[in-house]
Amino acid sequence: MHQIEPHVRAVAGVHSPATAVTDFSAICEHLAAELRRAGSAVLLNAEVTNIRQHLGRVQLETTVGQYHFDRLIVCAGLFSDKVAAMVGASPDPRILPFRGEYWTLAPQRQQLVKSMIYPVPDPAFPFLGVHFTKGVYGDVHVGPNAVPALAREGYSWSKISVADTWESLRWPGVAPLVKKYWRTGATEIAASVLKPLYLRAARAYIPSLTMGDLQAKGPAGVRAQAWSKDGSLLDDFAIDSVGPVTLIRNAPSPAATSALAIAEYVTQQYFH
Ligand SMILES: Cc1cc2nc3c(=O)[nH]c(=O)nc-3n(C[C@H](O)[C@H](O)[C@H](O)COP(=O)(O)OP(=O)(O)OC[C@H]3O[C@@H](n4cnc5c(N)ncnc54)[C@H](O)[C@@H]3O)c2cc1C
């Protein structure tokens, strides 16, 4: 560990030499280009507003027109429960949005992180906790944390949806969730608004970090966390079928890394 990540303080480390970081937008653009070359259409900025089933076929109503399919696979992330409702699937699990915020490491301190520094996952929690990732362009992100988002697409504290928040508060899983995670939740929220607390979490791994090393809060992501009626947060994939429609209702990290393997699994399990 001292040779590979000399600035890290830890009891022990596991080295994973095959772990890599990538530019995922570039991967998506390549996948879209391959699909188009193979004759498929890729529609962007097209919201699915309703799904009807008729005589074993699926009719998709979107903001850019109607489409008909024999089979449909739904991967709607933060809206996967809303789209599941369109086909009459069970309302359980529903989606609880959790924002993951990052700080960016000051350029002159990027050498503190050689590659990726991750904590050992705690099976009691669905999220890893703050970690360090060196991006493909040399930039280092510190995070993400996990705070409840006040809107499905709540990429900052100021983005609030009363309807989304009210829907979450009315879900039967709210009381058991709060009972189980209130302490962790309060710590995460405090570290989100108070930079010294975020720094303290980061310094657990790299003690030489200072306040000035964490620069401008970087981009944030919102996790689509599936949440059961009994208050549990699902940490495995949740896949349902309603007639010819297959719904991917929970695809937690590392579902981006494993996207092609998941696609293979879904087509084998649900299309034969
Ligand atoms: C902060 C953060 C860090 C992460 N880090 C990693 C990582 O390091 N490695 C990793 O493998 N994974 C990571 N993940 C997880 C990864 O992003 C998800 O597992 C993955 O994106 C899930 O894929 P998906 O297709 O189910 O949903 P999404 O990627 O969310 O895609 C759903 C799509 O459906 C669209 N949509 C929704 N509703 C509609 C509608 N009605 N009509 C039309 N379109 C609709 C949305 O706009 C979206 O484009 C991270 C996630 C977050 C939030």
Tab-separated table of C-alpha atoms and ligand atoms in Angstrom:
chain	number	residue	atom	x	y	z
A	1	MET	CA	0.000	0.000	0.000
A	2	HIS	CA	2.839	2.409	0.839
A	3	GLN	CA	4.349	1.846	-2.610
A	4	ILE	CA	1.094	2.114	-4.556
A	5	GLU	CA	-0.704	4.892	-2.628
A	6	PRO	CA	1.965	6.398	-0.337
A	7	HIS	CA	-0.308	9.141	1.063
A	8	VAL	CA	-2.974	6.778	2.356
A	9	ARG	CA	-3.228	5.789	5.994
A	10	ALA	CA	-5.009	2.479	6.588
A	11	VAL	CA	-4.685	-0.726	8.549
A	12	ALA	CA	-4.354	-2.742	5.347
A	13	GLY	CA	-5.220	-2.541	1.674
A	14	VAL	CA	-6.354	-4.782	-1.149
A	15	HIS	CA	-4.777	-4.008	-4.519
A	16	SER	CA	-6.958	-4.522	-7.577
A	17	PRO	CA	-4.648	-3.973	-10.552
A	18	ALA	CA	-7.392	-4.609	-13.132
A	19	THR	CA	-9.743	-1.907	-11.804
A	20	ALA	CA	-10.041	0.964	-14.251
A	21	VAL	CA	-11.742	4.276	-14.779
A	22	THR	CA	-13.280	5.348	-18.055
A	23	ASP	CA	-15.100	8.150	-19.880
A	24	PHE	CA	-18.625	6.720	-19.756
A	25	SER	CA	-20.157	9.360	-22.035
A	26	ALA	CA	-17.678	8.284	-24.716
A	27	ILE	CA	-18.725	4.649	-24.206
A	28	CYS	CA	-22.417	5.588	-24.595
A	29	GLU	CA	-21.678	7.560	-27.758
A	30	HIS	CA	-19.842	4.561	-29.225
A	31	LEU	CA	-22.679	2.189	-28.298
A	32	ALA	CA	-25.210	4.546	-29.925
A	33	ALA	CA	-23.048	4.793	-33.061
A	34	GLU	CA	-22.806	0.970	-33.257
A	35	LEU	CA	-26.580	0.654	-32.909
A	36	ARG	CA	-27.183	3.226	-35.636
A	37	ARG	CA	-24.698	1.466	-37.921
A	38	ALA	CA	-26.631	-1.770	-37.344
A	39	GLY	CA	-29.832	-0.035	-38.484
A	40	SER	CA	-31.391	0.798	-35.079
A	41	ALA	CA	-32.845	4.166	-34.160
A	42	VAL	CA	-31.661	6.031	-31.060
A	43	LEU	CA	-34.200	8.646	-29.989
A	44	LEU	CA	-33.038	11.378	-27.613
A	45	ASN	CA	-35.209	13.916	-25.755
A	46	ALA	CA	-38.218	11.644	-26.148
A	47	GLU	CA	-40.202	11.128	-22.947
A	48	VAL	CA	-42.314	7.995	-22.634
A	49	THR	CA	-45.683	9.213	-21.368
A	50	ASN	CA	-47.688	5.980	-21.497
A	51	ILE	CA	-47.378	2.310	-22.350
A	52	ARG	CA	-50.313	0.232	-23.602
A	53	GLN	CA	-50.456	-3.467	-24.321
A	54	HIS	CA	-52.715	-4.751	-27.061
A	55	LEU	CA	-52.877	-8.275	-28.521
A	56	GLY	CA	-49.450	-9.153	-27.083
A	57	ARG	CA	-47.806	-6.081	-28.584
A	58	VAL	CA	-46.585	-2.955	-26.831
A	59	GLN	CA	-47.523	0.565	-27.815
A	60	LEU	CA	-45.235	3.257	-26.543
A	61	GLU	CA	-46.552	6.808	-26.402
A	62	THR	CA	-43.820	9.403	-26.341
A	63	THR	CA	-43.493	13.151	-26.720
A	64	VAL	CA	-42.210	12.558	-30.273
A	65	GLY	CA	-44.773	10.009	-31.443
A	66	GLN	CA	-46.074	6.456	-31.042
A	67	TYR	CA	-44.016	3.306	-31.471
A	68	HIS	CA	-44.956	-0.385	-31.522
A	69	PHE	CA	-42.810	-3.280	-30.337
A	70	ASP	CA	-43.067	-7.014	-29.735
A	71	ARG	CA	-40.913	-6.772	-26.602
A	72	LEU	CA	-39.878	-3.887	-24.420
A	73	ILE	CA	-37.096	-3.561	-21.841
A	74	VAL	CA	-37.460	-0.575	-19.518
A	75	CYS	CA	-34.354	0.954	-17.891
A	76	ALA	CA	-35.758	4.222	-16.550
A	77	GLY	CA	-33.458	4.805	-13.553
A	78	LEU	CA	-34.954	7.481	-11.282
A	79	PHE	CA	-38.339	7.071	-12.981
A	80	SER	CA	-38.379	3.266	-13.108
A	81	ASP	CA	-41.289	3.052	-10.617
A	82	LYS	CA	-43.288	5.651	-12.568
A	83	VAL	CA	-42.811	3.760	-15.824
A	84	ALA	CA	-43.567	0.447	-14.048
A	85	ALA	CA	-46.910	1.956	-12.968
A	86	MET	CA	-47.723	2.605	-16.655
A	87	VAL	CA	-47.779	-1.169	-17.268
A	88	GLY	CA	-49.648	-1.980	-14.062
A	89	ALA	CA	-46.637	-3.488	-12.233
A	90	SER	CA	-46.490	-3.583	-8.434
A	91	PRO	CA	-45.784	-0.165	-6.859
A	92	ASP	CA	-43.190	-1.897	-4.642
A	93	PRO	CA	-40.293	-1.076	-4.762
A	94	ARG	CA	-40.458	2.637	-5.325
A	95	ILE	CA	-37.519	4.937	-5.997
A	96	LEU	CA	-35.893	7.051	-3.315
A	97	PRO	CA	-33.472	9.554	-4.852
A	98	PHE	CA	-30.114	9.933	-3.088
A	99	ARG	CA	-27.723	12.619	-4.256
A	100	GLY	CA	-23.999	11.888	-4.352
A	101	GLU	CA	-21.915	15.072	-4.144
A	102	TYR	CA	-18.231	15.392	-5.018
A	103	TRP	CA	-15.465	17.829	-4.254
A	104	THR	CA	-12.632	18.309	-6.720
A	105	LEU	CA	-9.036	18.038	-5.489
A	106	ALA	CA	-6.892	21.138	-6.126
A	107	PRO	CA	-4.687	20.542	-9.239
A	108	GLN	CA	-1.432	20.976	-7.264
A	109	ARG	CA	-2.558	18.225	-4.860
A	110	GLN	CA	-3.688	15.663	-7.431
A	111	GLN	CA	-0.430	13.749	-6.894
A	112	LEU	CA	-1.781	12.656	-3.486
A	113	VAL	CA	-3.970	10.151	-5.341
A	114	LYS	CA	-2.272	7.800	-7.792
A	115	SER	CA	-5.311	5.846	-8.896
A	116	MET	CA	-8.527	4.964	-7.026
A	117	ILE	CA	-8.795	4.747	-3.242
A	118	TYR	CA	-11.926	3.044	-1.953
A	119	PRO	CA	-13.086	2.028	1.524
A	120	VAL	CA	-14.028	-1.543	2.323
A	121	PRO	CA	-17.818	-1.691	1.847
A	122	ASP	CA	-19.880	-1.904	5.011
A	123	PRO	CA	-22.654	-4.436	4.297
A	124	ALA	CA	-24.954	-2.563	6.700
A	125	PHE	CA	-25.142	0.380	4.273
A	126	PRO	CA	-26.029	0.510	0.581
A	127	PHE	CA	-23.437	3.237	-0.107
A	128	LEU	CA	-19.668	3.095	0.066
A	129	GLY	CA	-18.845	6.393	1.713
A	130	VAL	CA	-16.451	9.072	0.490
A	131	HIS	CA	-13.656	7.802	-1.763
A	132	PHE	CA	-11.097	9.097	-4.258
A	133	THR	CA	-11.215	8.615	-8.004
A	134	LYS	CA	-8.636	9.810	-10.489
A	135	GLY	CA	-10.503	10.476	-13.730
A	136	VAL	CA	-9.200	9.692	-17.208
A	137	TYR	CA	-8.143	13.330	-17.599
A	138	GLY	CA	-6.111	13.391	-14.337
A	139	ASP	CA	-8.738	15.250	-12.293
A	140	VAL	CA	-9.401	13.780	-8.826
A	141	HIS	CA	-12.940	13.581	-7.415
A	142	VAL	CA	-13.500	13.204	-3.679
A	143	GLY	CA	-16.859	11.578	-2.963
A	144	PRO	CA	-19.622	10.803	-3.384
A	145	ASN	CA	-21.513	11.189	-0.132
A	146	ALA	CA	-25.180	10.099	0.016
A	147	VAL	CA	-27.847	12.623	0.998
A	148	PRO	CA	-31.603	12.375	0.378
A	149	ALA	CA	-32.467	14.415	-2.712
A	150	LEU	CA	-35.567	16.596	-2.416
A	151	ALA	CA	-36.545	15.857	-6.026
A	152	ARG	CA	-36.021	12.885	-8.327
A	153	GLU	CA	-33.645	15.028	-10.322
A	154	GLY	CA	-32.450	16.979	-7.270
A	155	TYR	CA	-28.847	17.641	-8.259
A	156	SER	CA	-28.473	20.321	-5.531
A	157	TRP	CA	-30.179	21.311	-2.247
A	158	SER	CA	-32.015	24.115	-4.070
A	159	LYS	CA	-33.746	21.709	-6.466
A	160	ILE	CA	-36.918	20.802	-4.584
A	161	SER	CA	-40.041	19.011	-5.777
A	162	VAL	CA	-42.865	19.122	-3.255
A	163	ALA	CA	-44.677	16.332	-5.166
A	164	ASP	CA	-41.632	13.978	-5.155
A	165	THR	CA	-40.856	14.660	-1.481
A	166	TRP	CA	-44.500	14.215	-0.441
A	167	GLU	CA	-44.665	10.905	-2.361
A	168	SER	CA	-41.578	9.668	-0.486
A	169	LEU	CA	-42.947	10.766	2.886
A	170	ARG	CA	-46.228	8.903	2.273
A	171	TRP	CA	-44.495	5.582	1.464
A	172	PRO	CA	-44.920	3.021	4.300
A	173	GLY	CA	-41.165	2.374	4.272
A	174	VAL	CA	-40.390	5.843	5.616
A	175	ALA	CA	-40.692	5.099	9.365
A	176	PRO	CA	-38.509	1.928	9.390
A	177	LEU	CA	-35.978	3.663	7.123
A	178	VAL	CA	-35.655	6.687	9.401
A	179	LYS	CA	-35.431	4.422	12.462
A	180	LYS	CA	-32.605	2.392	10.918
A	181	TYR	CA	-30.539	5.095	9.216
A	182	TRP	CA	-31.291	8.411	11.001
A	183	ARG	CA	-27.820	8.628	12.536
A	184	THR	CA	-25.994	7.923	9.233
A	185	GLY	CA	-28.408	10.231	7.396
A	186	ALA	CA	-27.825	13.089	9.831
A	187	THR	CA	-24.022	12.665	9.555
A	188	GLU	CA	-24.192	12.676	5.736
A	189	ILE	CA	-26.431	15.777	5.629
A	190	ALA	CA	-24.175	17.603	8.092
A	191	ALA	CA	-21.086	16.797	5.977
A	192	SER	CA	-22.914	17.972	2.863
A	193	VAL	CA	-23.496	21.457	4.263
A	194	LEU	CA	-20.397	21.737	6.486
A	195	LYS	CA	-17.171	21.349	4.519
A	196	PRO	CA	-14.972	20.584	7.606
A	197	LEU	CA	-17.049	17.444	8.231
A	198	TYR	CA	-16.661	16.325	4.609
A	199	LEU	CA	-12.922	16.957	4.935
A	200	ARG	CA	-12.847	14.841	8.096
A	201	ALA	CA	-14.373	11.896	6.177
A	202	ALA	CA	-11.793	12.303	3.410
A	203	ARG	CA	-8.903	12.670	5.878
A	204	ALA	CA	-9.720	9.248	7.321
A	205	TYR	CA	-7.828	7.959	4.249
A	206	ILE	CA	-5.437	10.825	3.379
A	207	PRO	CA	-4.613	12.655	6.642
A	208	SER	CA	-2.482	15.335	4.926
A	209	LEU	CA	-5.521	16.851	3.157
A	210	THR	CA	-6.410	20.422	4.124
A	211	MET	CA	-9.524	22.580	3.609
A	212	GLY	CA	-7.965	24.366	0.635
A	213	ASP	CA	-7.334	21.030	-1.115
A	214	LEU	CA	-11.066	20.461	-1.600
A	215	GLN	CA	-12.004	22.891	-4.340
A	216	ALA	CA	-15.357	23.846	-5.834
A	217	LYS	CA	-18.033	21.251	-5.275
A	218	GLY	CA	-17.930	19.233	-8.462
A	219	PRO	CA	-20.735	17.514	-10.318
A	220	ALA	CA	-23.396	15.595	-8.407
A	221	GLY	CA	-25.229	12.414	-9.367
A	222	VAL	CA	-28.586	11.164	-8.101
A	223	ARG	CA	-28.842	7.459	-7.345
A	224	ALA	CA	-32.109	5.718	-8.093
A	225	GLN	CA	-32.318	3.704	-4.881
A	226	ALA	CA	-35.077	1.091	-4.818
A	227	TRP	CA	-36.928	1.198	-1.520
A	228	SER	CA	-39.341	-1.460	-0.259
A	229	LYS	CA	-42.530	-0.968	1.706
A	230	ASP	CA	-40.818	-2.519	4.740
A	231	GLY	CA	-38.213	0.264	4.680
A	232	SER	CA	-35.318	-1.791	3.294
A	233	LEU	CA	-33.052	-0.342	0.622
A	234	LEU	CA	-32.510	-2.968	-2.070
A	235	ASP	CA	-28.858	-3.616	-2.806
A	236	ASP	CA	-29.418	-6.161	-5.557
A	237	PHE	CA	-30.907	-5.964	-9.010
A	238	ALA	CA	-34.712	-5.980	-9.205
A	239	ILE	CA	-36.171	-7.191	-12.484
A	240	ASP	CA	-39.897	-7.759	-13.159
A	241	SER	CA	-41.896	-8.815	-16.177
A	242	VAL	CA	-45.405	-7.788	-17.138
A	243	GLY	CA	-46.374	-9.578	-20.344
A	244	PRO	CA	-43.915	-8.565	-23.053
A	245	VAL	CA	-42.460	-5.772	-20.880
A	246	THR	CA	-39.328	-6.374	-18.797
A	247	LEU	CA	-38.695	-3.771	-16.111
A	248	ILE	CA	-35.223	-3.168	-14.658
A	249	ARG	CA	-36.339	-1.621	-11.365
A	250	ASN	CA	-33.090	-1.485	-9.468
A	251	ALA	CA	-29.722	-1.411	-11.167
A	252	PRO	CA	-27.326	-0.156	-8.494
A	253	SER	CA	-23.628	0.513	-8.936
A	254	PRO	CA	-21.691	-1.061	-10.620
A	255	ALA	CA	-24.491	-1.357	-13.179
A	256	ALA	CA	-22.727	1.053	-15.520
A	257	THR	CA	-19.545	-1.032	-15.473
A	258	SER	CA	-21.543	-4.227	-15.901
A	259	ALA	CA	-24.104	-2.829	-18.370
A	260	LEU	CA	-23.212	-5.234	-21.178
A	261	ALA	CA	-23.180	-8.278	-18.866
A	262	ILE	CA	-26.571	-7.231	-17.445
A	263	ALA	CA	-27.931	-6.863	-20.991
A	264	GLU	CA	-26.727	-10.393	-21.800
A	265	TYR	CA	-28.349	-11.759	-18.622
A	266	VAL	CA	-31.659	-9.989	-19.284
A	267	THR	CA	-31.889	-11.133	-22.899
A	268	GLN	CA	-31.035	-14.740	-21.922
A	269	GLN	CA	-33.394	-14.900	-18.935
A	270	TYR	CA	-36.354	-12.979	-20.278
A	271	PHE	CA	-36.250	-13.408	-24.057
A	272	HIS	CA	-36.206	-17.213	-24.403
B	1	LIG	C1	-22.953	9.433	-7.955
B	1	LIG	C2	-23.000	8.110	-8.679
B	1	LIG	C3	-21.826	7.399	-8.888
B	1	LIG	C4	-21.865	6.164	-9.556
B	1	LIG	N1	-20.685	5.506	-9.791
B	1	LIG	C5	-20.707	4.347	-10.506
B	1	LIG	C6	-19.488	3.670	-10.830
B	1	LIG	O1	-18.389	4.122	-10.483
B	1	LIG	N2	-19.570	2.515	-11.527
B	1	LIG	C7	-20.751	1.997	-11.933
B	1	LIG	O2	-20.776	0.955	-12.575
B	1	LIG	N3	-21.925	2.606	-11.639
B	1	LIG	C8	-21.923	3.773	-10.943
B	1	LIG	N4	-23.107	4.398	-10.636
B	1	LIG	C9	-24.357	3.689	-10.907
B	1	LIG	C10	-24.834	3.796	-12.349
B	1	LIG	O3	-24.882	5.144	-12.754
B	1	LIG	C11	-26.215	3.150	-12.417
B	1	LIG	O4	-26.146	1.841	-11.860
B	1	LIG	C12	-26.708	3.038	-13.855
B	1	LIG	O5	-26.692	4.315	-14.469
B	1	LIG	C13	-28.117	2.451	-13.894
B	1	LIG	O6	-28.515	2.355	-15.232
B	1	LIG	P1	-30.022	2.432	-15.675
B	1	LIG	O7	-30.036	2.257	-17.154
B	1	LIG	O8	-30.833	1.504	-14.840
B	1	LIG	O9	-30.524	3.902	-15.297
B	1	LIG	P2	-30.008	5.323	-15.802
B	1	LIG	O10	-28.573	5.306	-16.182
B	1	LIG	O11	-30.453	6.294	-14.764
B	1	LIG	O12	-30.823	5.578	-17.140
B	1	LIG	C14	-32.208	5.773	-17.132
B	1	LIG	C15	-32.560	6.628	-18.320
B	1	LIG	O13	-33.975	6.575	-18.529
B	1	LIG	C16	-34.418	7.867	-18.863
B	1	LIG	N5	-35.862	7.966	-18.541
B	1	LIG	C17	-36.477	7.890	-17.333
B	1	LIG	N6	-37.808	8.010	-17.456
B	1	LIG	C18	-38.054	8.149	-18.770
B	1	LIG	C19	-39.256	8.321	-19.538
B	1	LIG	N7	-40.475	8.374	-18.970
B	1	LIG	N8	-39.128	8.452	-20.881
B	1	LIG	C20	-37.915	8.390	-21.479
B	1	LIG	N9	-36.745	8.225	-20.802
B	1	LIG	C21	-36.821	8.120	-19.474
B	1	LIG	C22	-33.554	8.795	-18.033
B	1	LIG	O14	-33.541	10.096	-18.594
B	1	LIG	C23	-32.196	8.094	-18.128
B	1	LIG	O15	-31.483	8.523	-19.266
B	1	LIG	C24	-23.098	5.634	-9.989
B	1	LIG	C25	-24.276	6.361	-9.785
B	1	LIG	C26	-24.233	7.589	-9.136
B	1	LIG	C27	-25.506	8.369	-8.946
